[in-house]
């Protein structure tokens, strides 16, 4: 127990999920469906969020839009550190290398029908705008060619 923590990215019943399975039963507040998770993406500052407790009692996860948001943030990252703290103060730490992560995130995105890359990404937006400009020029050339 506790020797094989895992980071699981999936699409289950149409819902994206990002799960930290500690492989150990957690003593948590039974009156709450969430547990505090601290994480660090690469060398960025650590952040703390409330994640949903797993029904197995062995971890926590993000589901739906919250899972998508974190998948987008870690897409190009090389590693993520995760920490859960039990009610009794015992910590469950894991450092996951994210080699091969993009393939897993893309598979979940394809299965659940969402996009990981949105127009807000500067480089991709520049490429899209360049393509639109080129298409516009081609359309103008075709229009004026028909008039002559």
Short mmCIF file of N, CA, C and O in Angstrom, two decimals:
data_model
loop_
_atom_site.label_atom_id
_atom_site.label_comp_id
_atom_site.label_asym_id
_atom_site.label_seq_id
_atom_site.Cartn_x
_atom_site.Cartn_y
_atom_site.Cartn_z
N UNK A 1 0.83 -1.19 0.00
CA UNK A 1 0.00 0.00 0.00
C UNK A 1 0.87 1.25 0.00
O UNK A 1 1.84 1.35 0.74
N UNK A 2 0.51 2.23 -0.83
CA UNK A 2 1.22 3.49 -0.87
C UNK A 2 2.49 3.47 -1.69
O UNK A 2 3.17 4.47 -1.81
N UNK A 3 2.83 2.31 -2.27
CA UNK A 3 4.07 2.20 -3.02
C UNK A 3 3.93 2.57 -4.50
O UNK A 3 4.92 2.74 -5.17
N UNK A 4 2.71 2.66 -4.99
CA UNK A 4 2.49 2.89 -6.41
C UNK A 4 1.50 4.03 -6.68
O UNK A 4 0.45 3.81 -7.28
N UNK A 5 1.83 5.25 -6.26
CA UNK A 5 0.91 6.35 -6.57
C UNK A 5 0.87 6.55 -8.08
O UNK A 5 1.82 6.22 -8.80
N UNK A 6 -0.24 7.07 -8.58
CA UNK A 6 -0.36 7.27 -10.02
C UNK A 6 -1.13 8.55 -10.34
O UNK A 6 -1.94 9.01 -9.54
N UNK A 7 -0.83 9.07 -11.49
CA UNK A 7 -1.55 10.21 -12.04
C UNK A 7 -2.31 9.67 -13.25
O UNK A 7 -1.71 9.15 -14.19
N UNK A 8 -3.63 9.78 -13.20
CA UNK A 8 -4.48 9.17 -14.22
C UNK A 8 -5.23 10.25 -14.98
O UNK A 8 -5.88 11.11 -14.36
N UNK A 9 -5.12 10.22 -16.29
CA UNK A 9 -5.86 11.14 -17.16
C UNK A 9 -6.82 10.28 -17.95
O UNK A 9 -6.41 9.29 -18.57
N UNK A 10 -8.10 10.64 -17.94
CA UNK A 10 -9.06 9.80 -18.64
C UNK A 10 -10.31 10.57 -19.04
O UNK A 10 -10.50 11.72 -18.67
N UNK A 11 -11.15 9.86 -19.78
CA UNK A 11 -12.49 10.33 -20.11
C UNK A 11 -13.42 9.19 -19.73
O UNK A 11 -13.36 8.11 -20.32
N UNK A 12 -14.22 9.42 -18.72
CA UNK A 12 -15.15 8.39 -18.27
C UNK A 12 -16.57 8.90 -18.38
O UNK A 12 -16.91 9.93 -17.82
N UNK A 13 -17.36 8.16 -19.16
CA UNK A 13 -18.76 8.53 -19.39
C UNK A 13 -18.88 9.97 -19.86
O UNK A 13 -19.75 10.72 -19.43
N UNK A 14 -17.95 10.38 -20.74
CA UNK A 14 -18.00 11.71 -21.33
C UNK A 14 -17.47 12.82 -20.44
O UNK A 14 -17.57 13.99 -20.80
N UNK A 15 -16.89 12.48 -19.30
CA UNK A 15 -16.36 13.48 -18.38
C UNK A 15 -14.85 13.35 -18.27
O UNK A 15 -14.35 12.30 -17.89
N UNK A 16 -14.12 14.44 -18.59
CA UNK A 16 -12.67 14.39 -18.43
C UNK A 16 -12.29 14.31 -16.95
O UNK A 16 -12.97 14.90 -16.10
N UNK A 17 -11.22 13.57 -16.67
CA UNK A 17 -10.78 13.41 -15.29
C UNK A 17 -9.26 13.44 -15.22
O UNK A 17 -8.57 12.92 -16.10
N UNK A 18 -8.75 14.06 -14.16
CA UNK A 18 -7.33 14.03 -13.84
C UNK A 18 -7.27 13.62 -12.38
O UNK A 18 -7.77 14.34 -11.51
N UNK A 19 -6.71 12.45 -12.09
CA UNK A 19 -6.80 11.83 -10.77
C UNK A 19 -5.42 11.56 -10.19
O UNK A 19 -4.55 11.04 -10.89
N UNK A 20 -5.27 11.90 -8.93
CA UNK A 20 -4.08 11.52 -8.17
C UNK A 20 -4.49 10.39 -7.25
O UNK A 20 -5.20 10.59 -6.28
N UNK A 21 -4.05 9.17 -7.59
CA UNK A 21 -4.34 7.98 -6.78
C UNK A 21 -3.11 7.71 -5.92
O UNK A 21 -2.04 7.39 -6.43
N UNK A 22 -3.26 7.85 -4.60
CA UNK A 22 -2.12 7.69 -3.69
C UNK A 22 -1.77 6.23 -3.44
O UNK A 22 -0.74 5.94 -2.85
N UNK A 23 -2.64 5.30 -3.83
CA UNK A 23 -2.47 3.88 -3.56
C UNK A 23 -2.42 3.61 -2.06
O UNK A 23 -1.75 2.71 -1.60
N UNK A 24 -3.13 4.43 -1.31
CA UNK A 24 -3.18 4.28 0.15
C UNK A 24 -4.50 4.87 0.63
O UNK A 24 -4.93 5.91 0.12
N UNK A 25 -5.12 4.23 1.59
CA UNK A 25 -6.38 4.76 2.12
C UNK A 25 -6.10 6.04 2.90
O UNK A 25 -5.17 6.11 3.71
N UNK A 26 -6.90 7.08 2.64
CA UNK A 26 -6.70 8.38 3.28
C UNK A 26 -7.70 8.60 4.41
O UNK A 26 -8.89 8.32 4.25
N UNK A 27 -7.21 9.12 5.53
CA UNK A 27 -8.09 9.55 6.61
C UNK A 27 -8.47 11.00 6.33
O UNK A 27 -7.63 11.90 6.40
N UNK A 28 -9.73 11.21 5.96
CA UNK A 28 -10.17 12.55 5.59
C UNK A 28 -11.39 12.94 6.40
O UNK A 28 -11.98 12.12 7.11
N UNK A 29 -11.78 14.18 6.27
CA UNK A 29 -12.98 14.68 6.92
C UNK A 29 -14.19 14.04 6.24
O UNK A 29 -14.46 14.30 5.07
N UNK A 30 -14.92 13.22 6.97
CA UNK A 30 -16.05 12.51 6.36
C UNK A 30 -17.21 13.44 6.01
O UNK A 30 -18.08 13.07 5.25
N UNK A 31 -17.19 14.65 6.53
CA UNK A 31 -18.26 15.62 6.25
C UNK A 31 -18.00 16.42 4.97
O UNK A 31 -18.79 17.28 4.61
N UNK A 32 -16.88 16.16 4.32
CA UNK A 32 -16.51 16.92 3.13
C UNK A 32 -16.25 15.97 1.96
O UNK A 32 -15.71 14.88 2.14
N UNK A 33 -16.62 16.41 0.78
CA UNK A 33 -16.36 15.63 -0.43
C UNK A 33 -15.08 16.06 -1.12
O UNK A 33 -14.76 15.59 -2.20
N UNK A 34 -14.36 16.98 -0.47
CA UNK A 34 -13.13 17.47 -1.10
C UNK A 34 -11.94 17.34 -0.15
O UNK A 34 -12.11 17.14 1.05
N UNK A 35 -10.76 17.44 -0.73
CA UNK A 35 -9.52 17.36 0.03
C UNK A 35 -8.54 18.36 -0.57
O UNK A 35 -8.55 18.59 -1.79
N UNK A 36 -7.73 18.94 0.26
CA UNK A 36 -6.77 19.93 -0.19
C UNK A 36 -5.59 19.24 -0.88
O UNK A 36 -5.01 18.31 -0.35
N UNK A 37 -5.27 19.72 -2.07
CA UNK A 37 -4.14 19.20 -2.84
C UNK A 37 -3.22 20.37 -3.16
O UNK A 37 -3.66 21.40 -3.65
N UNK A 38 -1.95 20.20 -2.86
CA UNK A 38 -0.94 21.18 -3.23
C UNK A 38 -0.17 20.60 -4.41
O UNK A 38 0.18 19.41 -4.40
N UNK A 39 0.05 21.42 -5.42
CA UNK A 39 0.78 20.94 -6.59
C UNK A 39 1.74 22.00 -7.09
O UNK A 39 1.54 23.19 -6.88
N UNK A 40 2.79 21.53 -7.73
CA UNK A 40 3.78 22.41 -8.36
C UNK A 40 4.02 21.89 -9.76
O UNK A 40 4.41 20.73 -9.95
N UNK A 41 3.80 22.73 -10.75
CA UNK A 41 4.03 22.38 -12.15
C UNK A 41 5.42 22.86 -12.53
O UNK A 41 5.69 24.07 -12.48
N UNK A 42 6.30 21.93 -12.86
CA UNK A 42 7.68 22.30 -13.20
C UNK A 42 8.33 23.06 -12.05
O UNK A 42 8.29 22.62 -10.91
N UNK A 43 8.90 24.23 -12.37
CA UNK A 43 9.54 25.07 -11.35
C UNK A 43 8.65 26.21 -10.89
O UNK A 43 9.12 27.11 -10.19
N UNK A 44 7.40 26.20 -11.28
CA UNK A 44 6.47 27.27 -10.88
C UNK A 44 6.16 27.20 -9.39
O UNK A 44 6.34 26.15 -8.77
N UNK A 45 5.68 28.30 -8.83
CA UNK A 45 5.31 28.27 -7.41
C UNK A 45 4.20 27.24 -7.14
O UNK A 45 3.36 26.98 -8.00
N UNK A 46 4.22 26.68 -5.96
CA UNK A 46 3.20 25.70 -5.56
C UNK A 46 1.85 26.40 -5.42
O UNK A 46 1.76 27.58 -5.07
N UNK A 47 0.79 25.65 -5.70
CA UNK A 47 -0.58 26.13 -5.57
C UNK A 47 -1.37 25.10 -4.77
O UNK A 47 -1.06 23.91 -4.80
N UNK A 48 -2.38 25.58 -4.08
CA UNK A 48 -3.25 24.67 -3.32
C UNK A 48 -4.69 24.85 -3.79
O UNK A 48 -5.16 25.97 -3.95
N UNK A 49 -5.36 23.73 -4.01
CA UNK A 49 -6.75 23.72 -4.45
C UNK A 49 -7.51 22.64 -3.70
O UNK A 49 -6.92 21.71 -3.15
N UNK A 50 -8.82 22.75 -3.73
CA UNK A 50 -9.68 21.68 -3.24
C UNK A 50 -10.02 20.77 -4.41
O UNK A 50 -10.50 21.23 -5.44
N UNK A 51 -9.70 19.48 -4.28
CA UNK A 51 -10.03 18.48 -5.29
C UNK A 51 -11.09 17.55 -4.72
O UNK A 51 -11.22 17.41 -3.50
N UNK A 52 -11.82 16.90 -5.57
CA UNK A 52 -12.85 15.95 -5.14
C UNK A 52 -12.19 14.68 -4.61
O UNK A 52 -11.24 14.16 -5.20
N UNK A 53 -12.71 14.18 -3.48
CA UNK A 53 -12.21 12.91 -2.95
C UNK A 53 -12.70 11.79 -3.87
O UNK A 53 -13.80 11.85 -4.42
N UNK A 54 -11.86 10.76 -4.01
CA UNK A 54 -12.26 9.59 -4.78
C UNK A 54 -13.14 8.69 -3.93
O UNK A 54 -12.95 8.59 -2.71
N UNK A 55 -14.06 8.00 -4.55
CA UNK A 55 -14.94 7.10 -3.80
C UNK A 55 -14.17 5.92 -3.21
O UNK A 55 -14.63 5.30 -2.26
N UNK A 56 -13.00 5.62 -3.75
CA UNK A 56 -12.16 4.54 -3.20
C UNK A 56 -11.50 4.96 -1.89
O UNK A 56 -11.00 4.11 -1.16
N UNK A 57 -11.48 6.29 -1.62
CA UNK A 57 -10.81 6.79 -0.42
C UNK A 57 -9.30 6.82 -0.54
O UNK A 57 -8.59 7.02 0.44
N UNK A 58 -8.79 6.65 -1.77
CA UNK A 58 -7.35 6.57 -1.96
C UNK A 58 -6.76 7.70 -2.80
O UNK A 58 -5.69 7.56 -3.39
N UNK A 59 -7.44 8.82 -2.86
CA UNK A 59 -6.89 9.92 -3.63
C UNK A 59 -7.90 11.00 -3.88
O UNK A 59 -8.94 11.08 -3.23
N UNK A 60 -7.57 11.85 -4.88
CA UNK A 60 -8.42 12.99 -5.20
C UNK A 60 -8.33 13.24 -6.70
O UNK A 60 -7.38 12.82 -7.37
N UNK A 61 -9.31 13.96 -7.22
CA UNK A 61 -9.30 14.23 -8.65
C UNK A 61 -10.01 15.52 -9.01
O UNK A 61 -10.74 16.10 -8.20
N UNK A 62 -9.74 15.93 -10.23
CA UNK A 62 -10.45 17.04 -10.85
C UNK A 62 -11.27 16.45 -11.99
O UNK A 62 -10.81 15.56 -12.70
N UNK A 63 -12.47 16.98 -12.18
CA UNK A 63 -13.37 16.44 -13.19
C UNK A 63 -13.98 17.58 -13.99
O UNK A 63 -14.11 18.69 -13.50
N UNK A 64 -14.35 17.29 -15.23
CA UNK A 64 -14.98 18.29 -16.08
C UNK A 64 -14.04 19.44 -16.42
O UNK A 64 -12.87 19.23 -16.72
N UNK A 65 -14.58 20.66 -16.36
CA UNK A 65 -13.81 21.85 -16.75
C UNK A 65 -12.55 22.03 -15.93
O UNK A 65 -11.54 22.52 -16.44
N UNK A 66 -12.59 21.65 -14.66
CA UNK A 66 -11.40 21.80 -13.81
C UNK A 66 -10.29 20.85 -14.25
O UNK A 66 -9.11 21.21 -14.23
N UNK A 67 -10.64 19.66 -14.69
CA UNK A 67 -9.64 18.72 -15.22
C UNK A 67 -9.05 19.26 -16.52
O UNK A 67 -7.83 19.21 -16.74
N UNK A 68 -9.91 19.77 -17.40
CA UNK A 68 -9.45 20.33 -18.67
C UNK A 68 -8.47 21.47 -18.42
O UNK A 68 -7.41 21.57 -19.05
N UNK A 69 -8.81 22.35 -17.48
CA UNK A 69 -7.96 23.51 -17.18
C UNK A 69 -6.57 23.06 -16.73
O UNK A 69 -5.56 23.63 -17.18
N UNK A 70 -6.49 22.05 -15.88
CA UNK A 70 -5.18 21.61 -15.42
C UNK A 70 -4.43 20.85 -16.53
O UNK A 70 -3.21 21.00 -16.67
N UNK A 71 -5.14 20.09 -17.35
CA UNK A 71 -4.48 19.42 -18.48
C UNK A 71 -3.84 20.47 -19.40
O UNK A 71 -2.73 20.27 -19.89
N UNK A 72 -4.54 21.56 -19.63
CA UNK A 72 -3.98 22.63 -20.47
C UNK A 72 -2.72 23.22 -19.84
O UNK A 72 -1.76 23.51 -20.52
N UNK A 73 -2.74 23.37 -18.53
CA UNK A 73 -1.59 23.98 -17.85
C UNK A 73 -0.37 23.07 -17.83
O UNK A 73 0.75 23.55 -17.85
N UNK A 74 -0.60 21.76 -17.76
CA UNK A 74 0.54 20.85 -17.68
C UNK A 74 0.93 20.26 -19.03
O UNK A 74 1.88 19.48 -19.11
N UNK A 75 0.23 20.65 -20.08
CA UNK A 75 0.44 20.05 -21.40
C UNK A 75 1.91 20.03 -21.80
O UNK A 75 2.42 19.01 -22.26
N UNK A 76 2.60 21.13 -21.66
CA UNK A 76 4.00 21.22 -22.07
C UNK A 76 4.98 21.12 -20.90
O UNK A 76 6.18 21.31 -21.08
N UNK A 77 4.47 20.83 -19.71
CA UNK A 77 5.34 20.76 -18.52
C UNK A 77 6.13 19.45 -18.50
O UNK A 77 5.70 18.44 -19.08
N UNK A 78 7.26 19.47 -17.81
CA UNK A 78 8.07 18.27 -17.74
C UNK A 78 7.77 17.42 -16.50
O UNK A 78 8.06 16.24 -16.47
N UNK A 79 7.15 18.06 -15.47
CA UNK A 79 6.85 17.30 -14.25
C UNK A 79 5.79 18.04 -13.42
O UNK A 79 5.59 19.24 -13.57
N UNK A 80 5.16 17.27 -12.54
CA UNK A 80 4.22 17.85 -11.57
C UNK A 80 4.44 17.15 -10.24
O UNK A 80 4.58 15.92 -10.17
N UNK A 81 4.50 17.94 -9.17
CA UNK A 81 4.59 17.42 -7.81
C UNK A 81 3.21 17.58 -7.19
O UNK A 81 2.58 18.63 -7.32
N UNK A 82 2.74 16.54 -6.52
CA UNK A 82 1.43 16.57 -5.86
C UNK A 82 1.57 16.17 -4.40
O UNK A 82 2.35 15.26 -4.07
N UNK A 83 0.80 16.84 -3.54
CA UNK A 83 0.79 16.50 -2.12
C UNK A 83 -0.65 16.56 -1.61
O UNK A 83 -1.35 17.54 -1.77
N UNK A 84 -1.04 15.47 -0.95
CA UNK A 84 -2.30 15.39 -0.20
C UNK A 84 -1.94 15.31 1.27
O UNK A 84 -0.97 14.63 1.64
N UNK A 85 -2.71 15.98 2.11
CA UNK A 85 -2.48 15.89 3.56
C UNK A 85 -3.73 15.31 4.21
O UNK A 85 -4.83 15.84 4.04
N UNK A 86 -3.53 14.23 4.93
CA UNK A 86 -4.65 13.59 5.63
C UNK A 86 -5.06 14.40 6.86
O UNK A 86 -4.33 15.27 7.32
N UNK A 87 -6.20 14.04 7.39
CA UNK A 87 -6.73 14.68 8.60
C UNK A 87 -5.75 14.59 9.76
O UNK A 87 -5.63 15.51 10.57
N UNK A 88 -4.97 13.50 9.83
CA UNK A 88 -4.01 13.31 10.93
C UNK A 88 -2.65 13.93 10.64
O UNK A 88 -1.70 13.76 11.40
N UNK A 89 -2.53 14.65 9.48
CA UNK A 89 -1.28 15.33 9.15
C UNK A 89 -0.33 14.52 8.28
O UNK A 89 0.69 15.04 7.83
N UNK A 90 -0.63 13.25 8.06
CA UNK A 90 0.24 12.43 7.20
C UNK A 90 0.16 12.95 5.77
O UNK A 90 -0.91 13.20 5.25
N UNK A 91 1.33 13.09 5.14
CA UNK A 91 1.37 13.59 3.77
C UNK A 91 1.59 12.45 2.78
O UNK A 91 2.20 11.43 3.10
N UNK A 92 1.07 12.65 1.58
CA UNK A 92 1.25 11.72 0.47
C UNK A 92 1.79 12.55 -0.68
O UNK A 92 1.06 13.31 -1.31
N UNK A 93 3.10 12.43 -0.90
CA UNK A 93 3.78 13.21 -1.92
C UNK A 93 4.15 12.32 -3.11
O UNK A 93 4.50 11.15 -2.93
N UNK A 94 4.08 12.91 -4.30
CA UNK A 94 4.51 12.19 -5.50
C UNK A 94 5.00 13.20 -6.52
O UNK A 94 4.40 14.26 -6.70
N UNK A 95 6.09 12.87 -7.17
CA UNK A 95 6.63 13.66 -8.26
C UNK A 95 6.46 12.82 -9.53
O UNK A 95 7.03 11.73 -9.63
N UNK A 96 5.66 13.32 -10.45
CA UNK A 96 5.39 12.59 -11.68
C UNK A 96 6.08 13.26 -12.86
O UNK A 96 5.81 14.43 -13.15
N UNK A 97 6.98 12.54 -13.56
CA UNK A 97 7.49 13.07 -14.82
C UNK A 97 6.34 13.02 -15.82
O UNK A 97 5.52 12.10 -15.79
N UNK A 98 6.25 14.01 -16.67
CA UNK A 98 5.13 14.09 -17.60
C UNK A 98 5.51 13.72 -19.02
O UNK A 98 4.87 14.15 -19.99
N UNK A 99 6.55 12.89 -19.16
CA UNK A 99 6.91 12.37 -20.48
C UNK A 99 5.71 11.61 -21.03
O UNK A 99 5.12 10.79 -20.34
N UNK A 100 5.36 11.88 -22.25
CA UNK A 100 4.21 11.18 -22.84
C UNK A 100 2.88 11.76 -22.41
O UNK A 100 1.83 11.26 -22.84
N UNK A 101 2.90 12.77 -21.57
CA UNK A 101 1.65 13.38 -21.10
C UNK A 101 0.77 13.89 -22.22
O UNK A 101 -0.43 13.61 -22.24
N UNK A 102 1.33 14.64 -23.20
CA UNK A 102 0.47 15.17 -24.26
C UNK A 102 -0.34 14.10 -24.98
O UNK A 102 -1.50 14.34 -25.33
N UNK A 103 0.21 12.92 -25.18
CA UNK A 103 -0.55 11.85 -25.84
C UNK A 103 -1.75 11.44 -24.98
O UNK A 103 -2.85 11.22 -25.50
N UNK A 104 -1.55 11.38 -23.66
CA UNK A 104 -2.65 11.02 -22.75
C UNK A 104 -3.71 12.12 -22.71
O UNK A 104 -4.91 11.84 -22.74
N UNK A 105 -3.27 13.38 -22.66
CA UNK A 105 -4.22 14.50 -22.62
C UNK A 105 -5.01 14.56 -23.92
O UNK A 105 -6.23 14.76 -23.91
N UNK A 106 -4.31 14.36 -25.06
CA UNK A 106 -4.99 14.39 -26.36
C UNK A 106 -5.99 13.25 -26.47
O UNK A 106 -7.09 13.43 -27.01
N UNK A 107 -5.64 12.06 -25.96
CA UNK A 107 -6.56 10.92 -26.01
C UNK A 107 -7.83 11.22 -25.20
O UNK A 107 -8.93 10.93 -25.65
N UNK A 108 -7.66 11.81 -24.01
CA UNK A 108 -8.82 12.17 -23.20
C UNK A 108 -9.65 13.24 -23.90
O UNK A 108 -10.89 13.16 -23.92
N UNK A 109 -8.98 14.21 -24.50
CA UNK A 109 -9.69 15.28 -25.21
C UNK A 109 -10.49 14.71 -26.38
O UNK A 109 -11.66 15.07 -26.58
N UNK A 110 -9.88 13.82 -27.15
CA UNK A 110 -10.58 13.22 -28.29
C UNK A 110 -11.76 12.38 -27.82
O UNK A 110 -12.84 12.42 -28.42
N UNK A 111 -11.57 11.61 -26.75
CA UNK A 111 -12.65 10.75 -26.25
C UNK A 111 -13.81 11.56 -25.69
O UNK A 111 -14.97 11.18 -25.84
N UNK A 112 -13.50 12.68 -25.04
CA UNK A 112 -14.55 13.49 -24.40
C UNK A 112 -15.04 14.63 -25.29
O UNK A 112 -15.99 15.32 -24.93
N UNK A 113 -14.35 14.88 -26.41
CA UNK A 113 -14.82 15.91 -27.34
C UNK A 113 -14.52 17.33 -26.91
O UNK A 113 -15.36 18.22 -27.11
N UNK A 114 -13.36 17.57 -26.33
CA UNK A 114 -12.99 18.96 -26.00
C UNK A 114 -11.63 19.26 -26.62
O UNK A 114 -10.94 18.37 -27.10
N UNK A 115 -11.29 20.54 -26.65
CA UNK A 115 -10.03 20.98 -27.23
C UNK A 115 -9.08 21.42 -26.14
O UNK A 115 -9.46 22.17 -25.24
N UNK A 116 -7.85 20.96 -26.21
CA UNK A 116 -6.84 21.39 -25.24
C UNK A 116 -6.18 22.69 -25.66
O UNK A 116 -5.69 23.43 -24.82
N UNK A 117 -6.13 22.95 -26.95
CA UNK A 117 -5.49 24.15 -27.44
C UNK A 117 -6.57 25.12 -27.88
O UNK A 117 -7.29 24.85 -28.83
N UNK A 118 -6.66 26.22 -27.18
CA UNK A 118 -7.68 27.20 -27.52
C UNK A 118 -7.01 28.41 -28.18
O UNK A 118 -5.80 28.54 -28.19
N UNK A 119 -7.81 29.31 -28.67
CA UNK A 119 -7.29 30.47 -29.38
C UNK A 119 -6.47 31.38 -28.47
O UNK A 119 -5.76 32.23 -28.96
N UNK A 120 -6.55 31.22 -27.20
CA UNK A 120 -5.80 32.07 -26.28
C UNK A 120 -4.30 31.83 -26.32
O UNK A 120 -3.54 32.63 -25.83
N UNK A 121 -3.85 30.76 -26.91
CA UNK A 121 -2.43 30.50 -27.00
C UNK A 121 -1.84 31.37 -28.10
O UNK A 121 -2.20 31.25 -29.27
N UNK A 122 -0.93 32.27 -27.76
CA UNK A 122 -0.40 33.28 -28.66
C UNK A 122 0.15 32.74 -29.97
O UNK A 122 -0.20 33.24 -31.04
N UNK A 123 0.99 31.74 -29.94
CA UNK A 123 1.60 31.21 -31.16
C UNK A 123 0.55 30.63 -32.08
O UNK A 123 0.54 30.88 -33.28
N UNK A 124 -0.36 29.86 -31.53
CA UNK A 124 -1.39 29.24 -32.35
C UNK A 124 -2.32 30.31 -32.92
O UNK A 124 -2.75 30.21 -34.06
N UNK A 125 -2.61 31.34 -32.14
CA UNK A 125 -3.46 32.43 -32.62
C UNK A 125 -2.79 33.14 -33.79
O UNK A 125 -3.42 33.45 -34.79
N UNK A 126 -1.49 33.35 -33.71
CA UNK A 126 -0.76 34.00 -34.80
C UNK A 126 -0.84 33.18 -36.07
O UNK A 126 -1.03 33.71 -37.17
N UNK A 127 -0.70 31.87 -35.94
CA UNK A 127 -0.78 30.98 -37.10
C UNK A 127 -2.18 31.03 -37.70
O UNK A 127 -2.34 31.14 -38.93
N UNK A 128 -3.20 30.98 -36.87
CA UNK A 128 -4.58 31.02 -37.36
C UNK A 128 -4.86 32.34 -38.07
O UNK A 128 -5.45 32.37 -39.15
N UNK A 129 -4.40 33.44 -37.49
CA UNK A 129 -4.62 34.75 -38.12
C UNK A 129 -3.90 34.84 -39.46
O UNK A 129 -4.42 35.41 -40.42
N UNK A 130 -2.70 34.27 -39.56
CA UNK A 130 -1.96 34.27 -40.82
C UNK A 130 -2.71 33.46 -41.88
O UNK A 130 -2.80 33.88 -43.04
N UNK A 131 -3.27 32.33 -41.50
CA UNK A 131 -4.04 31.51 -42.44
C UNK A 131 -5.28 32.26 -42.90
O UNK A 131 -5.61 32.27 -44.09
N UNK A 132 -5.97 32.93 -41.97
CA UNK A 132 -7.16 33.71 -42.33
C UNK A 132 -6.79 34.82 -43.31
O UNK A 132 -7.49 35.05 -44.30
N UNK A 133 -5.68 35.50 -43.06
CA UNK A 133 -5.23 36.57 -43.95
C UNK A 133 -4.94 36.02 -45.34
O UNK A 133 -5.35 36.59 -46.34
N UNK A 134 -4.24 34.86 -45.40
CA UNK A 134 -3.95 34.24 -46.70
C UNK A 134 -5.23 33.86 -47.43
O UNK A 134 -5.35 34.08 -48.63
N UNK A 135 -6.18 33.29 -46.71
CA UNK A 135 -7.45 32.90 -47.33
C UNK A 135 -8.21 34.13 -47.84
O UNK A 135 -8.83 34.10 -48.89
N UNK A 136 -8.13 35.21 -47.08
CA UNK A 136 -8.78 36.45 -47.49
C UNK A 136 -8.17 36.98 -48.78
O UNK A 136 -8.88 37.42 -49.69
N UNK A 137 -6.84 36.96 -48.89
CA UNK A 137 -6.16 37.42 -50.11
C UNK A 137 -6.53 36.54 -51.30
O UNK A 137 -6.77 37.04 -52.41
N UNK A 138 -6.60 35.24 -51.08
CA UNK A 138 -6.98 34.32 -52.15
C UNK A 138 -8.41 34.60 -52.61
O UNK A 138 -8.70 34.66 -53.80
N UNK A 139 -9.31 34.83 -51.65
CA UNK A 139 -10.71 35.13 -51.99
C UNK A 139 -10.80 36.43 -52.79
O UNK A 139 -11.57 36.52 -53.75
N UNK A 140 -10.03 37.44 -52.41
CA UNK A 140 -10.04 38.71 -53.15
C UNK A 140 -9.54 38.51 -54.57
O UNK A 140 -10.12 39.04 -55.52
N UNK A 141 -8.47 37.73 -54.73
CA UNK A 141 -7.93 37.47 -56.06
C UNK A 141 -8.96 36.75 -56.93
O UNK A 141 -9.13 37.09 -58.10
N UNK A 142 -9.65 35.77 -56.36
CA UNK A 142 -10.67 35.05 -57.12
C UNK A 142 -11.83 35.96 -57.49
O UNK A 142 -12.36 35.91 -58.60
N UNK A 143 -12.23 36.82 -56.56
CA UNK A 143 -13.35 37.74 -56.82
C UNK A 143 -13.01 38.69 -57.95
O UNK A 143 -13.77 38.87 -58.88
N UNK A 144 -11.84 39.31 -57.88
CA UNK A 144 -11.45 40.28 -58.90
C UNK A 144 -11.15 39.59 -60.24
O UNK A 144 -11.33 40.19 -61.30
N UNK A 145 -10.71 38.35 -60.21
CA UNK A 145 -10.46 37.61 -61.44
C UNK A 145 -11.76 37.36 -62.16
O UNK A 145 -11.84 37.40 -63.40
N UNK A 146 -12.87 37.12 -61.42
CA UNK A 146 -14.18 36.90 -62.01
C UNK A 146 -14.72 38.17 -62.63
O UNK A 146 -15.46 38.13 -63.63
N UNK A 147 -14.42 39.33 -62.06
CA UNK A 147 -14.92 40.60 -62.56
C UNK A 147 -14.25 40.96 -63.87
O UNK A 147 -14.88 41.47 -64.80
N UNK A 148 -12.96 40.69 -63.99
CA UNK A 148 -12.23 41.04 -65.22
C UNK A 148 -12.64 40.12 -66.29
O UNK A 148 -12.91 40.05 -67.30
#
